[in-house]
Coordinates of C-alpha atoms in Angstrom, one line a residue:
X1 CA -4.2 11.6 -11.9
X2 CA -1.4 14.2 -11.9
X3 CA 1.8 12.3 -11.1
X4 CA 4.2 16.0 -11.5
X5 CA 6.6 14.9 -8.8
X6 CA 6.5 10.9 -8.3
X7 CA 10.0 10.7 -9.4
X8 CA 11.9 7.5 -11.1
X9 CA 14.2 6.0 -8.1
X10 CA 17.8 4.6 -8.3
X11 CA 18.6 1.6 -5.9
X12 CA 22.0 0.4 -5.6
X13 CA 22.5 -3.2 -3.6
X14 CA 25.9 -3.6 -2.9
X15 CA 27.7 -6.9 -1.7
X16 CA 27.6 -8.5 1.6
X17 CA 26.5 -10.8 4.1
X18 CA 23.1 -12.3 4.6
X19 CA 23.6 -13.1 8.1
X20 CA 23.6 -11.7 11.5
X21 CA 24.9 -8.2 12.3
X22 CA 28.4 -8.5 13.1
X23 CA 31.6 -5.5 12.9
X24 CA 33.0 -7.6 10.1
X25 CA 29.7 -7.0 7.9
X26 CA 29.8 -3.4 9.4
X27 CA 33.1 -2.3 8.2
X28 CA 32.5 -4.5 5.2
X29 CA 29.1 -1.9 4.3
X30 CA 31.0 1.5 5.2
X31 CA 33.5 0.7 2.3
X32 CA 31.3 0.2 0.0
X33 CA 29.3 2.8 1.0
X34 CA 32.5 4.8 0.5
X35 CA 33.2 3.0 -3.1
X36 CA 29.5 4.5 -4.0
X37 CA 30.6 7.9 -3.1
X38 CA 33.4 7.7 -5.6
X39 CA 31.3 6.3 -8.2
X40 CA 28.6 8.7 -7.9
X41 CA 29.2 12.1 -10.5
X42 CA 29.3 15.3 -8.2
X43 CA 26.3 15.9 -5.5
X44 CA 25.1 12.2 -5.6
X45 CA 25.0 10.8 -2.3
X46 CA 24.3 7.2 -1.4
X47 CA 21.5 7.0 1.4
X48 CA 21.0 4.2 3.2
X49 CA 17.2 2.4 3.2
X50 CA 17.4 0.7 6.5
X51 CA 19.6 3.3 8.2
X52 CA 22.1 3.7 9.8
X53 CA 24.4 0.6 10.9
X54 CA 24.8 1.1 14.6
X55 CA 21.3 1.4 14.8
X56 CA 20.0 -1.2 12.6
X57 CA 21.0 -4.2 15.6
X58 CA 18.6 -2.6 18.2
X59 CA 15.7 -2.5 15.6
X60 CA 16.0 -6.2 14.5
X61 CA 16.8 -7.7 17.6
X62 CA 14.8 -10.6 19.2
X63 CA 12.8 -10.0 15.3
X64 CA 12.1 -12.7 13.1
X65 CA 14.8 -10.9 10.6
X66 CA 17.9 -10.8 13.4
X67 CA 19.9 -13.6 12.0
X68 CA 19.3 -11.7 8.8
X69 CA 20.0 -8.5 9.6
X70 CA 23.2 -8.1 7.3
X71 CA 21.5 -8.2 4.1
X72 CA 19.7 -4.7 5.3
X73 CA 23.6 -3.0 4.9
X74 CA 23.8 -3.4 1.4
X75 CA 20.2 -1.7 0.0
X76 CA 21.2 1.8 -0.6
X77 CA 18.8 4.6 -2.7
X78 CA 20.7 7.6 -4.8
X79 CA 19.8 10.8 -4.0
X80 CA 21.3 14.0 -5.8
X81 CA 22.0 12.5 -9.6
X82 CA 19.6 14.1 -11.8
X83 CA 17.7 12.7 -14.7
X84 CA 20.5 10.3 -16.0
X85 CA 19.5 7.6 -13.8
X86 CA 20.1 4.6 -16.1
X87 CA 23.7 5.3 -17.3
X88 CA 24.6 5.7 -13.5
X89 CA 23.2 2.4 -12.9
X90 CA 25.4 0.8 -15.5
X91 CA 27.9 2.5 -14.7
X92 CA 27.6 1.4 -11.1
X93 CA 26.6 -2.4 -12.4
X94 CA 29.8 -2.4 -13.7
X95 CA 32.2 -2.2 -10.1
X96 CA 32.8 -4.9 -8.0
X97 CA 31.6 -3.6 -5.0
X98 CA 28.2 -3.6 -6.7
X99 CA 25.4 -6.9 -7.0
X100 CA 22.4 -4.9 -8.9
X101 CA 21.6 -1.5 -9.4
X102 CA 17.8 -0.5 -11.1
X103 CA 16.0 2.2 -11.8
X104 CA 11.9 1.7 -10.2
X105 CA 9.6 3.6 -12.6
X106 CA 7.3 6.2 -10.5
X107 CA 5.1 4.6 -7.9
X108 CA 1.4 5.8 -8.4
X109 CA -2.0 6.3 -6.6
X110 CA -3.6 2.4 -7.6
X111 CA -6.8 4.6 -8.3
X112 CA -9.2 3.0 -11.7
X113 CA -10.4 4.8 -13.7
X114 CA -7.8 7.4 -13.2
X115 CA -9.8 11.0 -11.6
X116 CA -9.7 13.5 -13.8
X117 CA -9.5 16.3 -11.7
X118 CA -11.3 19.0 -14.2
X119 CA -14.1 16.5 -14.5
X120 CA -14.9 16.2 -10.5
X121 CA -13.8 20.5 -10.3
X122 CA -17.1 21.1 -12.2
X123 CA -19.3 19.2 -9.8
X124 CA -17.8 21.6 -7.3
X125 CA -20.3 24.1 -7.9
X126 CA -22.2 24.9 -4.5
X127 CA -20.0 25.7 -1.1
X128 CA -21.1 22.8 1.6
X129 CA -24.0 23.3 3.3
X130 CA -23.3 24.6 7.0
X131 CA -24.0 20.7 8.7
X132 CA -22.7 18.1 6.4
X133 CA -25.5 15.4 6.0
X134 CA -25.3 12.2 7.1
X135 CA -23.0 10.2 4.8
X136 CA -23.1 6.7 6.3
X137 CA -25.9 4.6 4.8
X138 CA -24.3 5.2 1.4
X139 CA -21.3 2.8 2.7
X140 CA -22.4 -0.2 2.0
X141 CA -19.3 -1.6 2.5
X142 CA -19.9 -1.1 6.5
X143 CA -23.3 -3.3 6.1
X144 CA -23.4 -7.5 6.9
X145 CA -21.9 -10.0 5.2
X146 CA -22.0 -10.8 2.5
X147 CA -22.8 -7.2 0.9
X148 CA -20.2 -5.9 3.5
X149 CA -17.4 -6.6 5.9
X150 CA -20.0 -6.5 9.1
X151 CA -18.3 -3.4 10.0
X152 CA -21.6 -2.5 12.3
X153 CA -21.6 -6.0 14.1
X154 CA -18.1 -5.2 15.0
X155 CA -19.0 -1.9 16.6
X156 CA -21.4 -3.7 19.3
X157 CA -18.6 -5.6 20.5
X158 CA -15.5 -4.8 22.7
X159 CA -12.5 -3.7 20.5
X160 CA -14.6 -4.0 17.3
X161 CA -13.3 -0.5 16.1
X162 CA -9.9 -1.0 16.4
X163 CA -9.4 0.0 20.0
X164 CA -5.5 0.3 20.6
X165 CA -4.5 -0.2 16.4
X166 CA -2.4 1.7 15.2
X167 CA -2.4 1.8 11.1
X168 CA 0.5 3.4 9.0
X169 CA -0.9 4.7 5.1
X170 CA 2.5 4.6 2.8
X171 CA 1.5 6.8 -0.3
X172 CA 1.9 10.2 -1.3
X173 CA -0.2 12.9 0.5
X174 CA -3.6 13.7 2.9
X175 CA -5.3 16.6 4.4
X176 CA -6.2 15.3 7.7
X177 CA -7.8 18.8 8.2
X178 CA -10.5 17.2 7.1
X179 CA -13.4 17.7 9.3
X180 CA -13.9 13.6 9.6
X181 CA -10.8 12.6 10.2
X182 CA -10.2 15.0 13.1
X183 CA -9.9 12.1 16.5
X184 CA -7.7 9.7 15.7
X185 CA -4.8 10.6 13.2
X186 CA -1.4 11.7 14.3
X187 CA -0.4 13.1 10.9
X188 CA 2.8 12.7 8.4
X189 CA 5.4 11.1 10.5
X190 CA 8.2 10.7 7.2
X191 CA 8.5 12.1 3.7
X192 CA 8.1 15.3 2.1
X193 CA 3.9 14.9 1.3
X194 CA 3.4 15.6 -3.0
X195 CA 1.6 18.9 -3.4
X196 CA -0.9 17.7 -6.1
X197 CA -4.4 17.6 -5.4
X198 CA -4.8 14.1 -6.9
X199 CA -2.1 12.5 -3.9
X200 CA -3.9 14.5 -1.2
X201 CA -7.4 13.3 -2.5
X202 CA -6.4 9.9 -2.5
X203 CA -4.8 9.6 1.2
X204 CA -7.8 11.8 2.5
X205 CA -10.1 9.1 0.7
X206 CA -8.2 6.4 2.1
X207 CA -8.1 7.4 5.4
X208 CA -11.7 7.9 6.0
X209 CA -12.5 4.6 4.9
X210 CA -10.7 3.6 7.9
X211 CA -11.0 5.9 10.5
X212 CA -13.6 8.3 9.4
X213 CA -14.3 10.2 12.9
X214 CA -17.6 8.4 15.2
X215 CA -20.2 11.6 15.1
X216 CA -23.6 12.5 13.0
X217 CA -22.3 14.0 9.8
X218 CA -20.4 12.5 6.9
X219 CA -19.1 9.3 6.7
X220 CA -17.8 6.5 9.5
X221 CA -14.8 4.6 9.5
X222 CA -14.6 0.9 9.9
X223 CA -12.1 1.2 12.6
X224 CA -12.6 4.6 14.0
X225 CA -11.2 3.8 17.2
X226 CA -7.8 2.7 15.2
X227 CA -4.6 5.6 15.4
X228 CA -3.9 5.9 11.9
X229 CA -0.9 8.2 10.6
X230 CA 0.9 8.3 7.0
X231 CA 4.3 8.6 5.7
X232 CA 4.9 9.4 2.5
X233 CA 7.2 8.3 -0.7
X234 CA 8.6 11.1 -1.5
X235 CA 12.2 12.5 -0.8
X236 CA 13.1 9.0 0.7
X237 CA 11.4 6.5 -1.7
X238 CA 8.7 3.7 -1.1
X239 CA 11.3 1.1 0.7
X240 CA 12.6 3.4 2.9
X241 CA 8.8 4.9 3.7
X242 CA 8.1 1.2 4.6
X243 CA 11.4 1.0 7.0
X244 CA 10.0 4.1 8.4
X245 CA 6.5 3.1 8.8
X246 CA 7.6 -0.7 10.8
X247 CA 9.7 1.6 13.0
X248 CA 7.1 3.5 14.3
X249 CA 4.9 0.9 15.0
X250 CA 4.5 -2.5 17.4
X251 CA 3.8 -6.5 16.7
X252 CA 0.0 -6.2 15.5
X253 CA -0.2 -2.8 14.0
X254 CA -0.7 -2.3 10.3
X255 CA 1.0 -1.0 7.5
X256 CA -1.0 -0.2 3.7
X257 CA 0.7 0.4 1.1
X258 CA -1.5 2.3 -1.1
X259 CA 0.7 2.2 -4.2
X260 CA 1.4 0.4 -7.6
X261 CA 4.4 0.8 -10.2
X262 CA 4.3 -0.3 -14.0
X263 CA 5.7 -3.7 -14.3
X264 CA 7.3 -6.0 -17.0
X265 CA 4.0 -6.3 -19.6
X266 CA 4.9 -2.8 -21.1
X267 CA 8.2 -2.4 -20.5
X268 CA 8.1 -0.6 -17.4
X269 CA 6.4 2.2 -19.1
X270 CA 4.0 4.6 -17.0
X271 CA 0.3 4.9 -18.3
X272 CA -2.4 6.4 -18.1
X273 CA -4.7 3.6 -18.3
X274 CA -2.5 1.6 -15.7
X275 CA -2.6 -1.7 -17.8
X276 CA 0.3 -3.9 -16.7
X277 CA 0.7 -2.1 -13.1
X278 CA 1.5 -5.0 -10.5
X279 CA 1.8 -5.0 -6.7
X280 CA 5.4 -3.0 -5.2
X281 CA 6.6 -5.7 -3.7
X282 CA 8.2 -7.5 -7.1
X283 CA 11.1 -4.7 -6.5
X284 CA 13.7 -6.2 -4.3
X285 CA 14.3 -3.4 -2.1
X286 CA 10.5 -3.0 -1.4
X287 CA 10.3 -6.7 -1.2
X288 CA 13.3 -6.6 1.7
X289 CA 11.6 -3.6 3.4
X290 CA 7.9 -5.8 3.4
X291 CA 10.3 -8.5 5.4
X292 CA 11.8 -6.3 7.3
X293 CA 8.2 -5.0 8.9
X294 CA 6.7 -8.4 8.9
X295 CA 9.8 -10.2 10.8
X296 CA 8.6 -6.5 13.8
X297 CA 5.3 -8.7 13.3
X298 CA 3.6 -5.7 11.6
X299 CA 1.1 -6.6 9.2
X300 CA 1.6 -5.5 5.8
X301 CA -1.7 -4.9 3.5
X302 CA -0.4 -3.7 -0.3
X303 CA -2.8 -2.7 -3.1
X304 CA -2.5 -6.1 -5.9
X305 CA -2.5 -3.1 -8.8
X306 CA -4.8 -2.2 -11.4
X307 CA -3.1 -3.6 -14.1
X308 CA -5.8 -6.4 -15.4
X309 CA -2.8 -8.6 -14.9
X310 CA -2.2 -12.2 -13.8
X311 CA -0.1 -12.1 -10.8
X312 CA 0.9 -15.7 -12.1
X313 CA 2.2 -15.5 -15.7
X314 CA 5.7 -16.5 -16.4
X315 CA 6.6 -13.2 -17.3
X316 CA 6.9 -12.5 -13.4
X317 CA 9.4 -15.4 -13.1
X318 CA 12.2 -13.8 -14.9
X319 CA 14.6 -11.5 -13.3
X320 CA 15.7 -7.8 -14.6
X321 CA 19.1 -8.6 -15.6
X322 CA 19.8 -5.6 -13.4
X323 CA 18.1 -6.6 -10.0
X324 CA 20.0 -8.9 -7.3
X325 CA 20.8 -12.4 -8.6
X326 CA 19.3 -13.8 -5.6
X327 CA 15.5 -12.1 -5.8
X328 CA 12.9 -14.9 -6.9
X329 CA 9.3 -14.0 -8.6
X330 CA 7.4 -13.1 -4.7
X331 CA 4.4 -13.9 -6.6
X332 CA 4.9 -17.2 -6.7
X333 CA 4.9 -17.2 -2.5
X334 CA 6.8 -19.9 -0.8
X335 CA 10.8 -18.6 -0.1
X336 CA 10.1 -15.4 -2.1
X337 CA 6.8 -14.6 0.0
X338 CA 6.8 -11.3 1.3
X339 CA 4.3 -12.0 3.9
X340 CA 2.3 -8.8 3.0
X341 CA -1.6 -9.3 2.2
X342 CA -2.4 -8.7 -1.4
X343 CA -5.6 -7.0 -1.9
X344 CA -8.0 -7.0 -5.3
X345 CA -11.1 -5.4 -5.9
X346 CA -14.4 -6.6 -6.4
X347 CA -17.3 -5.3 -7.7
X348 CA -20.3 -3.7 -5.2
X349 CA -23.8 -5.0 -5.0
X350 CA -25.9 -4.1 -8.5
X351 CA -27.9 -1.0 -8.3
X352 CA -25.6 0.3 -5.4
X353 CA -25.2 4.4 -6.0
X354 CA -27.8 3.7 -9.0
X355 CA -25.4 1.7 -11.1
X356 CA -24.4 -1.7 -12.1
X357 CA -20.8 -3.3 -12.0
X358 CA -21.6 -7.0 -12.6
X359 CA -22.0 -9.6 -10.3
X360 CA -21.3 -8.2 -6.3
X361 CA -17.5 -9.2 -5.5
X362 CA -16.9 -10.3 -9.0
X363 CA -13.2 -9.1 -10.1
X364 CA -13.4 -6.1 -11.5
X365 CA -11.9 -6.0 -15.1
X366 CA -8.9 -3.8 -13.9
X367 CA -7.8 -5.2 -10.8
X368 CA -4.7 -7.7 -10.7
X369 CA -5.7 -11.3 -10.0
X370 CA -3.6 -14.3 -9.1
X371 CA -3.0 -17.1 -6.0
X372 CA -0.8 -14.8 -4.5
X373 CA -4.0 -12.3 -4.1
X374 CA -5.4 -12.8 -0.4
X375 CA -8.7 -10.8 0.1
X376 CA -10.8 -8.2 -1.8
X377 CA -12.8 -5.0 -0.9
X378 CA -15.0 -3.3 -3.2
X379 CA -12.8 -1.2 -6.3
X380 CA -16.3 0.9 -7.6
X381 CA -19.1 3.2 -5.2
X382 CA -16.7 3.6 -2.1
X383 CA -18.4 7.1 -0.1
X384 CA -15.7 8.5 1.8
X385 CA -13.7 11.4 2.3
X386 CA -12.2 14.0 -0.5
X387 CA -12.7 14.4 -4.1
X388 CA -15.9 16.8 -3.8
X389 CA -18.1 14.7 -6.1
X390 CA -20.9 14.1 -3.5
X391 CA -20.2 17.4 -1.5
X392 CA -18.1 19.8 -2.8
X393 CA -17.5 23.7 -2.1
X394 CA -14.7 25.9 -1.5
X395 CA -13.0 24.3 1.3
X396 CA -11.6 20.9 1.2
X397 CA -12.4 20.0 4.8
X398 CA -15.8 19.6 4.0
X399 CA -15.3 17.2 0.5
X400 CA -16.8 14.0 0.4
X401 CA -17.1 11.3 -2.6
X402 CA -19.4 8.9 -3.9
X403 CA -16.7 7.3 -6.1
X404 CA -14.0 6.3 -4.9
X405 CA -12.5 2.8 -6.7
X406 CA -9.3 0.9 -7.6
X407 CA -7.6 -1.3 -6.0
X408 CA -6.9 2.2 -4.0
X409 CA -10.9 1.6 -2.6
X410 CA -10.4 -2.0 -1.7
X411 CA -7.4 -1.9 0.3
X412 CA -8.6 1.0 3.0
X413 CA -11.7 -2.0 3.2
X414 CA -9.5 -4.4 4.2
X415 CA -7.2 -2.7 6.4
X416 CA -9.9 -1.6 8.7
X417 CA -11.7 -5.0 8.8
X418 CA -8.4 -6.5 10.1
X419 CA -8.1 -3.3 12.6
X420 CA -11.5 -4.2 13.7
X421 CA -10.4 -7.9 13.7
X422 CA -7.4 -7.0 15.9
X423 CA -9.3 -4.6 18.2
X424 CA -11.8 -7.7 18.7
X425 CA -8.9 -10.1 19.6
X426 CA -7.1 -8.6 21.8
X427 CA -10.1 -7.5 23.8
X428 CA -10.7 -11.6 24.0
X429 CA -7.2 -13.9 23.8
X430 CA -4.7 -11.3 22.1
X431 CA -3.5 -9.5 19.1
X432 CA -2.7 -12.6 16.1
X433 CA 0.5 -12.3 14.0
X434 CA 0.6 -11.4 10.0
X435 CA 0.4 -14.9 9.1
X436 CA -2.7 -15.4 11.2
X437 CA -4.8 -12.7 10.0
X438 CA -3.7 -13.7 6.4
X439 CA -4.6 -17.0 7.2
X440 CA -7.9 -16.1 8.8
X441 CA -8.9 -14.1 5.5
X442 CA -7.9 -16.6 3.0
X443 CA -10.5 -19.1 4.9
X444 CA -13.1 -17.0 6.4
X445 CA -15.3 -14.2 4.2
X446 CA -17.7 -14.2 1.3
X447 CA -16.7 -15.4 -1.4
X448 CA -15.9 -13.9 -5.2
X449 CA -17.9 -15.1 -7.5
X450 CA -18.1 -15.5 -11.3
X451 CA -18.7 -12.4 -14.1
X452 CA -19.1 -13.2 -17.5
X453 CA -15.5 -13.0 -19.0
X454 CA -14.2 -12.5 -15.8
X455 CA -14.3 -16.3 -13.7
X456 CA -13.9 -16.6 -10.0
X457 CA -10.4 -18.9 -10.4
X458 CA -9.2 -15.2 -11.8
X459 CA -8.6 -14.8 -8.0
X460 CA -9.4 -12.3 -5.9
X461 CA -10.4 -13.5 -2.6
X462 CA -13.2 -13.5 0.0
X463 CA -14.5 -10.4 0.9
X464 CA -14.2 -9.8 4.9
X465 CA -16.4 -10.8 7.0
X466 CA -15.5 -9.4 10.9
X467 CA -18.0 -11.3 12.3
X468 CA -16.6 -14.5 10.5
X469 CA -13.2 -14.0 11.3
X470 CA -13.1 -13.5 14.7
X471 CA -15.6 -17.0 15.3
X472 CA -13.4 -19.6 16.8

């Protein structure tokens, strides 16, 4: 996977309240907003994640995070610096006006194996036929419990596609020209979108596991119904693509974070076999932006990462000396819980696409594992949209894949079960609240089960199971 402009990114936290929104706290941010400024070497520019002040009130009010609302003045991201990120965070560590100031290593696609792009190029051989077959019976993923997420039960009930949804992707880039994804997307709404093909693969992919268009050709969507858009990471970073993200949506609607970042275990380091890669939200200002959409009563669904890691090792309980001295280990849930879903990936059925994974929903050797992980969706044999590996050609409109995996795969699976779960709820009693649906995966679904080397209390989670989760 190309990663050519998934820049490092410099976040300042300066100090401040942690309580309501008052002109005191105000006047209190715009000096030290002004003290950055004069720290900052020529062109640097302090931008603020959570916007502006005067407009941050409005946003929060009546929200779980009002009496909060403070702490969102003093997360700031630094734009205009250059390559010399780390000597301007210790430099900036160093003034009173300062708490923390870290520098997040590049966010990446949470795709496993990692595409090689040459490799799936010379399956590309023949232009798409002029009708694209009928994709669906290859996802498996849409079929009953407990092989799938009873996708096609939903669909015979009122709301069971995601009627009225509406499902924010936070990663880097999409081509929702695509000729399956054509009904129900309303495009980039934030970000510049990355220009490699390997981004605009993966969001195409992504997407059309959720809302792959309702017709005869190609593949289906499990909540096809749902409005899904994107916003993407770069030119404002991942927090603020989050901020952006809970703005434009309502109590209910969805967020996925389609994203990991290389953690502690290898200092930080990017590579290319992704070992050590954990979940976004153990940064504090992606952690605060998480809060900030949950406390709209957005839900949050974020990749776990395809580090092999254990969420809960003690290496997670110690704190950068450069990050806030308040952030705690989120892993660990209780006061540092972010609220977001955490999503791991299983393996698919044996002999599904002709090959053999291990033991169906099994943790796959790659993905993250941990209590804090909630649900799982299959990380191997996802069909869906882009690549070109099961029809290829020319034009990317008409690629579809037969391979799709990571935690990248398993997330989309989850996000349009709970779509589908939402569309089916508020067709009966009414939308539920993040903690709700969390709660209603955690105890409803099939379960994961053992693979040699690789035991069930590695957790992943149940798989979703609509049908199962919308039973009173």
């Amino acid at each position: 996977m190309a990663r050519t402009d998934s820049g490092s990114e410099l976040i300042v936290v300066t100090h401040g309240a942690r309580a309501g929104i008052d002109p005191h706290a105000v006047r209190e941010s715009l000096a030290a907003q002004s003290r950055l400024v004069e720290l900052l070497p020529e062109g640097g520019a302090p931008v603020r994640i959570f916007g502006p002040p005067n407009r941050l009130p409005r946003r929060i009010a009546g929200t779980a995070r009002e009496d909060v609302g403070a702490e969102y003045l003093n997360y700031f991201a630094v734009r205009g610096v250059g390559d010399e990120l780390e000597a301007i965070a210790d430099r900036l560590r160093a003034d009173d006006a300062v708490e923390a100031a870290y520098v997040k290593p590049p966010a990446e696609p949470p795709i496993a194996p990692p595409v090689v792009l040459a490799d799936i190029a010379a399956r590309r051989l023949e232009d798409a036929p002029p009708v694209t077959p009928n994709f669906e019976a290859r996802q498996g993923y849409l079929d009953a419990a407990p092989q799938g997420v009873n996708a096609r039960w939903a669909w015979t009930r009122p709301g069971g596609r995601g009627a009225g949804v509406r499902i924010v992707d936070v990663e880097g880039a999409w081509r929702f020209t695509h000729e399956d994804l054509l009904a129900n997307q309303g495009g980039v709404i934030g970000g510049a979108p990355s220009a490699d093909a390997g981004w605009r693969n993966h969001g195409t992919a992504v997407a059309g596991e959720i809302s792959g268009d309702v017709n005869t050709f190609g593949i289906t969507g499990i909540a096809a119904d749902a409005a899904i858009r994107a916003v993407s990471v770069f030119d404002g970073g991942s927090a603020a693509a989050i901020r952006t993200a809970a703005d434009a949506l309502s109590a209910g609607d969805i967020i996925l974070l389609e994203l990991h970042r290389p953690g502690p275990r290898n200092n930080f380091q990017n590579r290319e076999d992704q070992a050590g890669y954990i979940a976004i939200e153990w940064w504090p200002d992606d952690w605060a932006a998480i809060r900030y959409a949950i406390g709209r009563g957005v839900i949050v669904v974020g990749a776990a990462g395809n580090g092999s890691e254990d969420l809960d090792s003690a290496l997670y309980d110690t704190r950068p000396a450069d990050f806030p001295t308040s952030w705690r280990n989120p892993f660990r849930g209780g006061a540092a819980d972010s609220g977001a879903i955490l999503v791991g990936a299983g393996a698919p059925p044996p002999g599904f696409h002709g090959r053999d994974h291990g033991p169906a929903r099994s943790r796959l050797a790659f993905s993250n594992y941990g209590s804090r992980v909630d649900a799982q969706g299959w990380g191997l044999e996802v069909t869906t949209t882009g690549y070109g590996d099961l029809q290829g050609g020319a034009d990317e409109d008409y690629w579809y894949t037969d391979t799709f995996s990571g935690t990248s795969s398993a997330s989309p699976i989850v996000v349009g079960s709970i779509a589908s779960y939402q569309g089916l709820a508020a067709a009966a009693a009414g939308r539920k609240t993040p903690s709700e649906v969390r709660a209603r995966l955690r105890a409803t679904g099939s379960p994961q089960v053992d693979a040699p080397g690789r035991p069930m209390t590695q957790r992943i989670g149940n798989l979703p199971d609509i049908q199962a989760m919308i039973a009173p």
